[in-house]
Short mmCIF file of C-alpha atoms in Angstrom, two decimals:
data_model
loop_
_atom_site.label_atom_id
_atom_site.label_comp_id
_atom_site.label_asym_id
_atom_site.label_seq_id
_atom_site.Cartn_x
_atom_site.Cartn_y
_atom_site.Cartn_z
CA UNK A 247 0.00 0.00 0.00
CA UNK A 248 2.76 2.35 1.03
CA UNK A 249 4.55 2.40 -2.77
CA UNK A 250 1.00 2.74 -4.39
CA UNK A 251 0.73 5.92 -1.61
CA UNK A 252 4.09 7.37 -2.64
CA UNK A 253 3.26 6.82 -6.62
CA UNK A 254 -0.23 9.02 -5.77
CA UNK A 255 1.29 11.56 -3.63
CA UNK A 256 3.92 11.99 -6.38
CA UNK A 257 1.30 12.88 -9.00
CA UNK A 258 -0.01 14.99 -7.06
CA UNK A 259 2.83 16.91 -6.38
CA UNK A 260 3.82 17.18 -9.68
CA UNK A 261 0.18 18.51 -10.53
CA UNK A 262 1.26 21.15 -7.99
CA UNK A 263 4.42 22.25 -9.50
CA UNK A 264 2.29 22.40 -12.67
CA UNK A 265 -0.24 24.63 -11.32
CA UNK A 266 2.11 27.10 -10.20
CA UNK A 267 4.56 26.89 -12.62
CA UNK A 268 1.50 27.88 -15.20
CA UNK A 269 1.23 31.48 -13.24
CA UNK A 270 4.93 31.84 -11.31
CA UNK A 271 6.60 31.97 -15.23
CA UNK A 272 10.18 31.53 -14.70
CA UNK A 273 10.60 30.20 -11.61
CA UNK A 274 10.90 26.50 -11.68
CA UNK A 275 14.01 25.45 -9.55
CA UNK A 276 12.69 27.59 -6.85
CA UNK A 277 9.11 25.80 -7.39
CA UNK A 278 10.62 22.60 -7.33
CA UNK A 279 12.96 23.54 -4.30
CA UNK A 280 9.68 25.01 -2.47
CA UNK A 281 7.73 21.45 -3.26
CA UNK A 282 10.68 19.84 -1.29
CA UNK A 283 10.65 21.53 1.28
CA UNK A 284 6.77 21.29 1.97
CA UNK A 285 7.13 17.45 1.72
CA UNK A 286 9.78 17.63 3.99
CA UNK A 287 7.81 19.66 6.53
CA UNK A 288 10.77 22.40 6.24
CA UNK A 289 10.93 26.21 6.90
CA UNK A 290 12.52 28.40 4.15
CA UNK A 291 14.48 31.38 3.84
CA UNK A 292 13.90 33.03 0.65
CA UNK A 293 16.61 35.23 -1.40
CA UNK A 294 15.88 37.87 -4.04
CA UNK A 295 15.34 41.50 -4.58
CA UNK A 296 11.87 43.03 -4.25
CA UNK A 297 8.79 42.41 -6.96
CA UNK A 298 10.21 38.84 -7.91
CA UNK A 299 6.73 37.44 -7.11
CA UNK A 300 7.96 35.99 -3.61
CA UNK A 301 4.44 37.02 -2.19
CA UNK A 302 2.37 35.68 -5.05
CA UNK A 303 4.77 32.43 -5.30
CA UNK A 304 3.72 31.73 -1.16
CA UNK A 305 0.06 32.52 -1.67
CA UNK A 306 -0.18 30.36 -5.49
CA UNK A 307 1.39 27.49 -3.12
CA UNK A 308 -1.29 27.71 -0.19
CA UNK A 309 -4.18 27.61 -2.65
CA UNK A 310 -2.83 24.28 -3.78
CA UNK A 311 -2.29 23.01 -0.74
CA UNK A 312 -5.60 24.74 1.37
CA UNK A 313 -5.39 25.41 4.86
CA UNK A 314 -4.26 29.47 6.10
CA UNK A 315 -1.82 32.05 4.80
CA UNK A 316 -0.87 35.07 6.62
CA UNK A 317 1.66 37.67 5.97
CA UNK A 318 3.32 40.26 7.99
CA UNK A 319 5.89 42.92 7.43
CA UNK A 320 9.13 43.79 9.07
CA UNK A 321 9.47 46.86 10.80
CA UNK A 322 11.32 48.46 13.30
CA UNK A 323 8.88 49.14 15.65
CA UNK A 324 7.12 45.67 15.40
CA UNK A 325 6.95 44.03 18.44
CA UNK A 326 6.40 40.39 19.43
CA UNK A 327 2.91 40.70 20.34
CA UNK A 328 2.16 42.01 16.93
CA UNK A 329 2.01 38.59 15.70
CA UNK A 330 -0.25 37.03 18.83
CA UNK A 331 -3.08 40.29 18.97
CA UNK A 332 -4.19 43.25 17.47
CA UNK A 333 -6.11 45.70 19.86
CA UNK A 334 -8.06 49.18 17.93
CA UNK A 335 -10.92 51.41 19.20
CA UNK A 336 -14.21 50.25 17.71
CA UNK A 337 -16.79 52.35 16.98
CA UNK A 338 -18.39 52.04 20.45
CA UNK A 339 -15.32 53.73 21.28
CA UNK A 340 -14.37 51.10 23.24
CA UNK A 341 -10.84 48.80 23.11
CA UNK A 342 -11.13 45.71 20.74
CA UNK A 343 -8.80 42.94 20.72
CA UNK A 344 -8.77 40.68 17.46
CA UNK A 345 -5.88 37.59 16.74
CA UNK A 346 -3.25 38.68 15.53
CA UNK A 347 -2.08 36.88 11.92
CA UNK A 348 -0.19 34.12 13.96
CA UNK A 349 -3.57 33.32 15.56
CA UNK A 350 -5.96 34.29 12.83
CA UNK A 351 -6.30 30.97 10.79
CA UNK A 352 -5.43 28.46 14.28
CA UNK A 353 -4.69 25.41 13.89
CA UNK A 354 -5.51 25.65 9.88
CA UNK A 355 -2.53 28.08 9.33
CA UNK A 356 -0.62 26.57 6.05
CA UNK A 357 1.52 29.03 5.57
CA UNK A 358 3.40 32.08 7.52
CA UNK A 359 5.30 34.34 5.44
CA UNK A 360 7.69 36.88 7.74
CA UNK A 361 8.48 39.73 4.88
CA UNK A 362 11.53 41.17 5.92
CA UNK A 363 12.40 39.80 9.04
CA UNK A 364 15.40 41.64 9.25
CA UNK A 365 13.85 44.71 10.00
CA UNK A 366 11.67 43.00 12.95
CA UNK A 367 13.95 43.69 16.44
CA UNK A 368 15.55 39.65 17.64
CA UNK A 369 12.76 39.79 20.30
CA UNK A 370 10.41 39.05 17.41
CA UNK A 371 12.77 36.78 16.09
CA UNK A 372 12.89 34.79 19.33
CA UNK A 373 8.80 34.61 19.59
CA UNK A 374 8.89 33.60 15.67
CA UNK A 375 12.08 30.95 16.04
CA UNK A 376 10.53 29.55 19.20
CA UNK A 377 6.85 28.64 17.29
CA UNK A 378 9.07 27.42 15.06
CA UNK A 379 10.54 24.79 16.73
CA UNK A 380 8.02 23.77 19.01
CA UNK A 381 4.43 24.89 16.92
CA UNK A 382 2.80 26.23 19.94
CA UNK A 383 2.20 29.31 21.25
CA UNK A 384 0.77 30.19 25.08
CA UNK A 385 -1.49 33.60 24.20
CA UNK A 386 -5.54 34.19 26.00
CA UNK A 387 -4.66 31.38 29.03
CA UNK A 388 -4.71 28.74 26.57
CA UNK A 389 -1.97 26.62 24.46
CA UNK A 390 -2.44 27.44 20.25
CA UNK A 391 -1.14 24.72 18.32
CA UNK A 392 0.31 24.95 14.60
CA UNK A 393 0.52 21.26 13.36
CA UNK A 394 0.66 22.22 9.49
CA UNK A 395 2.89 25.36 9.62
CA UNK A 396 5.65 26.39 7.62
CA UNK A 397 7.48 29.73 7.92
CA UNK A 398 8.95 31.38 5.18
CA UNK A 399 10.75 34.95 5.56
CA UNK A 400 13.13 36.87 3.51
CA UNK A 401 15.26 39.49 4.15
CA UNK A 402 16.17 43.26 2.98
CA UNK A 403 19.54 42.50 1.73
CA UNK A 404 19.79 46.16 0.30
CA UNK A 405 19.04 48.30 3.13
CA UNK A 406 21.34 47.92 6.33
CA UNK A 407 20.40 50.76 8.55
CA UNK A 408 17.68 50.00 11.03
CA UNK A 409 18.25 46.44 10.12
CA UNK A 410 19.07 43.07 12.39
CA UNK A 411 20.78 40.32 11.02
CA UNK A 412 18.99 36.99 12.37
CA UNK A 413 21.83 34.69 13.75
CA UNK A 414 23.68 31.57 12.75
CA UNK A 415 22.03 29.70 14.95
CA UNK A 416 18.77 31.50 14.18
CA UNK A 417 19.19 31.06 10.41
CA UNK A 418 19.74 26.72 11.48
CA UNK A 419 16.41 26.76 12.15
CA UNK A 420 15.30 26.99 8.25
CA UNK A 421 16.01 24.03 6.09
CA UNK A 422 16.89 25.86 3.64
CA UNK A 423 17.52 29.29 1.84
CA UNK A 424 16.04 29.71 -1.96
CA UNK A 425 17.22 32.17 -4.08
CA UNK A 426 14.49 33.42 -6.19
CA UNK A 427 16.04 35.48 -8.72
CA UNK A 428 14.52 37.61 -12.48
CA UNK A 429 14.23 35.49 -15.07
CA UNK A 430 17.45 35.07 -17.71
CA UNK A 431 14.92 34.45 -20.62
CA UNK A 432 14.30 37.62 -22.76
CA UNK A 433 10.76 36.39 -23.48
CA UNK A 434 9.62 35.62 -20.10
CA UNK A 435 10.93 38.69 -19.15
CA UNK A 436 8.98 40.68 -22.09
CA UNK A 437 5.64 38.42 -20.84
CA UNK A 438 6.29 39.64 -17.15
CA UNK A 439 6.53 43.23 -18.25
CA UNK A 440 3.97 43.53 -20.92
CA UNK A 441 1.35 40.90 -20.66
CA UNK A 442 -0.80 42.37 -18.20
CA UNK A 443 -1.96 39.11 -17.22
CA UNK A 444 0.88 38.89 -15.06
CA UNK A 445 -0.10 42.04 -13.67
CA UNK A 446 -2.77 41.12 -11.00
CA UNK A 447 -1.37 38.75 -8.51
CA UNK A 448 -4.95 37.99 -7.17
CA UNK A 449 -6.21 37.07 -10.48
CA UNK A 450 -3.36 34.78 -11.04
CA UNK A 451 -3.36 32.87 -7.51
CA UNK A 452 -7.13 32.37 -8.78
CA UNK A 453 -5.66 30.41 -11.92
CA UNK A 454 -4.58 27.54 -9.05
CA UNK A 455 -6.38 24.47 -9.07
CA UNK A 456 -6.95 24.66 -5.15
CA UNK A 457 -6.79 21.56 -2.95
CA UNK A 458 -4.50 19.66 -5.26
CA UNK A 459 -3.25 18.17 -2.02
CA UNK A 460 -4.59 18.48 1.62
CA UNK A 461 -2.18 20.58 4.03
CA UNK A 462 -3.27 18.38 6.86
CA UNK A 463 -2.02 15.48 5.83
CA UNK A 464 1.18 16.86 4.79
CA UNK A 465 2.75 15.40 7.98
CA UNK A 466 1.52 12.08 7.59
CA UNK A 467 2.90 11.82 4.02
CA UNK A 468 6.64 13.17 5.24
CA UNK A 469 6.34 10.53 7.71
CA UNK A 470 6.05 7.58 5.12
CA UNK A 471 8.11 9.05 2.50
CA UNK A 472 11.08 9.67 4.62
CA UNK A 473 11.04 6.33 5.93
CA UNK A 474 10.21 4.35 2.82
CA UNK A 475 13.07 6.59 0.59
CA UNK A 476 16.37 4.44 2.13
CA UNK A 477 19.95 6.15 1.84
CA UNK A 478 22.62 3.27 1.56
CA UNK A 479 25.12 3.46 4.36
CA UNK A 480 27.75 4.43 1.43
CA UNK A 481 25.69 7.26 0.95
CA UNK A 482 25.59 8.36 4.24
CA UNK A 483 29.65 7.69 4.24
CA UNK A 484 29.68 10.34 1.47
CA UNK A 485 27.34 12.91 3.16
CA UNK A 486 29.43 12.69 6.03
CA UNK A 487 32.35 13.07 3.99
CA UNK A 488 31.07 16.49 2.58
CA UNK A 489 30.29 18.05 6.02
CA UNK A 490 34.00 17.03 7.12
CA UNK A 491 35.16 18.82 3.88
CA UNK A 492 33.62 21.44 5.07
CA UNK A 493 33.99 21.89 8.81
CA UNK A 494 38.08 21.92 7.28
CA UNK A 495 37.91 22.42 3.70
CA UNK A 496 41.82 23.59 3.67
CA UNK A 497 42.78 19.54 4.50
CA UNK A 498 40.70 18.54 1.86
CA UNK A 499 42.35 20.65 -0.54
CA UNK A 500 38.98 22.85 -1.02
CA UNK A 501 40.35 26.25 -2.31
CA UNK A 502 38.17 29.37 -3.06
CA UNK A 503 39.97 32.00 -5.17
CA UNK A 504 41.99 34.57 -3.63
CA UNK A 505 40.70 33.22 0.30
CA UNK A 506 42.72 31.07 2.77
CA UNK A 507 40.21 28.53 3.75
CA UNK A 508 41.94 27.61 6.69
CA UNK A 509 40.53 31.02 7.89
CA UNK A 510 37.38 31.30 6.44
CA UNK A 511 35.05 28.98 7.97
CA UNK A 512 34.77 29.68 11.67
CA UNK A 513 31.77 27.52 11.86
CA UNK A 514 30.16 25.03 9.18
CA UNK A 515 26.51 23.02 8.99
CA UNK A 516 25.20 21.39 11.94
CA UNK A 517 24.50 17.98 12.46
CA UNK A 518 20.75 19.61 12.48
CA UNK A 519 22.05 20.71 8.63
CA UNK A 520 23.26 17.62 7.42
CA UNK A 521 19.42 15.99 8.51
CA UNK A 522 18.22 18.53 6.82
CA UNK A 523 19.46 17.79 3.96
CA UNK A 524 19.28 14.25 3.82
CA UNK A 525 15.69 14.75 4.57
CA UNK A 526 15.26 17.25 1.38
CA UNK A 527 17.61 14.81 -0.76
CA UNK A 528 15.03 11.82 0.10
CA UNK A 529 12.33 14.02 -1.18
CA UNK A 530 14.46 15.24 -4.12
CA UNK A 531 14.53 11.47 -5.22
CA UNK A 532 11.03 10.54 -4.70
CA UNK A 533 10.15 13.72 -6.70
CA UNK A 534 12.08 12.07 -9.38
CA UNK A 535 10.67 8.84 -9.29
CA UNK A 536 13.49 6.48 -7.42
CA UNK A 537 13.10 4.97 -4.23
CA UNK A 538 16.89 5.47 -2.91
CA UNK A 539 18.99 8.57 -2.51
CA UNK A 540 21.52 9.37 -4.85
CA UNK A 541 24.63 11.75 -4.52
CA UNK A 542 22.80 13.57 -7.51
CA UNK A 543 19.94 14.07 -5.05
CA UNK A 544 22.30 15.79 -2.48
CA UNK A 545 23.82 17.77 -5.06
CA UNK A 546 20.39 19.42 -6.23
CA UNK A 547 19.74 20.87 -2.69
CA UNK A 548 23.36 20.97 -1.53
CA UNK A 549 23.72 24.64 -1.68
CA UNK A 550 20.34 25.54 -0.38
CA UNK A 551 20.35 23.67 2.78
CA UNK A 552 24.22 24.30 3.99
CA UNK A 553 24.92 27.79 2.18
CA UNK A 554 22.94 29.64 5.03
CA UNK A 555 24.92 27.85 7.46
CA UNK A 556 28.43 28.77 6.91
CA UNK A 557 29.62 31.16 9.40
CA UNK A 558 32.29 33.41 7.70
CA UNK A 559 34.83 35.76 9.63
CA UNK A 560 33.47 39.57 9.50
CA UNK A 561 35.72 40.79 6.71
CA UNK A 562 34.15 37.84 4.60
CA UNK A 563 30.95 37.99 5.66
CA UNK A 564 30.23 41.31 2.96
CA UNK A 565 31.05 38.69 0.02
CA UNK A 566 29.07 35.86 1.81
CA UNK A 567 26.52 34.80 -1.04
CA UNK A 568 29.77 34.46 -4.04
CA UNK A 569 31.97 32.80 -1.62
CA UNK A 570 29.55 30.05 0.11
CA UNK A 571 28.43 29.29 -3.44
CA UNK A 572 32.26 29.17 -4.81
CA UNK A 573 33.10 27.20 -1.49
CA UNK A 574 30.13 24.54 -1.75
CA UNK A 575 30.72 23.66 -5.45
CA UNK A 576 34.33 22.88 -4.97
CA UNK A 577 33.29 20.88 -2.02
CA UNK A 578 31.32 18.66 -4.45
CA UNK A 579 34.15 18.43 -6.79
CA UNK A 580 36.67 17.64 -4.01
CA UNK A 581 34.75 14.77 -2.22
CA UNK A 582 34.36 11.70 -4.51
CA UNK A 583 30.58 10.37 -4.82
CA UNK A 584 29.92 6.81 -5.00
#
């Protein structure tokens, strides 16, 4: 029953990827890379400039799915009850208190995107990492529970005044980081710009088949794929091998052009990093039809589940997204796969 499962969950996922590849034009690593990490129940960082269709991406993806979205922006003077409450003056002129977007959708919540976080103060990172982690949240003298949630949050990599970096260990948390960049193609580009389809993002979240899977039994299906997809203990040696290479990439002969790299990682991926990744490379295979990891299915979300990880000394850290992807491809090439 279990492979007949997998073969109909992987349908359906690929309907999903579809779907929002027919309104997200130009986007389909990141769609793929944003299917694996739903299946494997994952929060996400996303990377890319503003108007890439980040927003419309997260909503296209919660139509096809079901369950809640909710969306809140990163300011400086957002605090960490913003996300629990909202209190206003109704017309009676009295005070009103109305759930705030954390609580708005309870235990139906699909979806939490954090836009900006880095202009949100680390208090409201702390609230946000901690529901995270554990999917509770104490708020009215009762326990809220998010089963189904995924965060995803990006961050103002422009701006740097009035800005607060989240952590290393904060950014651990997120399985992954997913750089959503404009299109190469010169005619996707002239669709994006001129057909005015592409104009409305309501209208085209509206194009989504919706329900094409069932956000509560999301879990359930991570579950069973993650223990049906095996990984061969020789390619668990060779995962191992790559986070050595890279907790000391200088003994491994792992260069990076114009860097010593016996000084440039102070810190590499966690063992919490490594899961992570297995857990996204198991999905990356079932995705592709095989029922056993291969080193190509570490290699396709290599860079977005460690690349966020690598701690770099401060004069490094300005040049952080060419060296960590410079660093993590010679890491491939250095390590031999099975």
């Amino acid at each position: 029953m279990t492979d007949t499962q997998l073969a109909d969950w992987r349908q359906h996922a690929l309907a999903l990827e579809s779907e929002i590849n027919n309104v997200v034009v130009g986007q389909k690593r990141p769609v793929r890379l944003i299917t694996t990490a739903i299946f494997a129940r994952g929060h996400v960082l996303l990377e890319g400039d503003v108007g890439v269709g980040k927003t419309t991406l997260l909503r296209a993806f919660t139509r096809g799915i079901g369950g809640g979205y909710q969306r809140i922006e990163g300011t400086i003077d957002l605090m960490p009850n913003d996300l629990v409450y909202h209190t206003y003056l109704g017309e009676d002129g009295r005070p009103h208190v109305d759930a705030g977007p954390l609580l708005r959708c309870g235990q139906d919540l699909a979806v939490f995107f954090f836009n900006e976080i880095n202009r949100a103060r680390p208090q409201v990172h702390s609230l946000l990492l901690r529901v995270m982690a554990e999917r509770t949240l104490s708020a009215f003298n009762r326990e809220h529970e998010f089963p189904h949630m995924l965060v995803f949050a990006d961050r103002n990599q422009v701006e740097k005044e009035e800005t607060f970096d989240i952590p290393s260990a904060a950014r651990d948390r997120f399985m992954m980081e997913i750089p959503i960049a404009v299109p190469a193609d010169a005619d996707i580009m002239e669709s994006l710009v001129f057909d005015t389809r592409y104009h409305n993002a309501d209208t085209l979240v509206e194009r989504v088949k919706p329900d094409v899977l069932h956000f509560d039994q999301l879990n359930k299906m991570a579950v069973v794929l993650q223990d049906h997809i095996q990984a061969s203990p020789t390619l668990r040696r060779y995962a191992l091998d790559l986070w050595q290479a890279l907790k000391a990439p200088h003994h491994f002969g792992i260069k990076v052009d114009g860097i010593d790299t016996s000084r440039l990682v102070l810190a590499g991926a966690s063992p919490r990093g490594m899961s992570m990744m297995l857990r996204a490379a198991r999905v990356n295979a079932w995705l592709n039809g095989r029922e056993a990891v291969l080193p190509e299915d570490i290699h396709a979300v290599f860079h977005e589940t460690i690349a966020h990880r690598l701690v770099f000394g401060p004069v490094y850290e300005m040049r952080r997204t060419e060296i960590a992807r410079e660093l993590l491809t010679n890491t491939i090439s250095a390590v031999a796969a099975p």
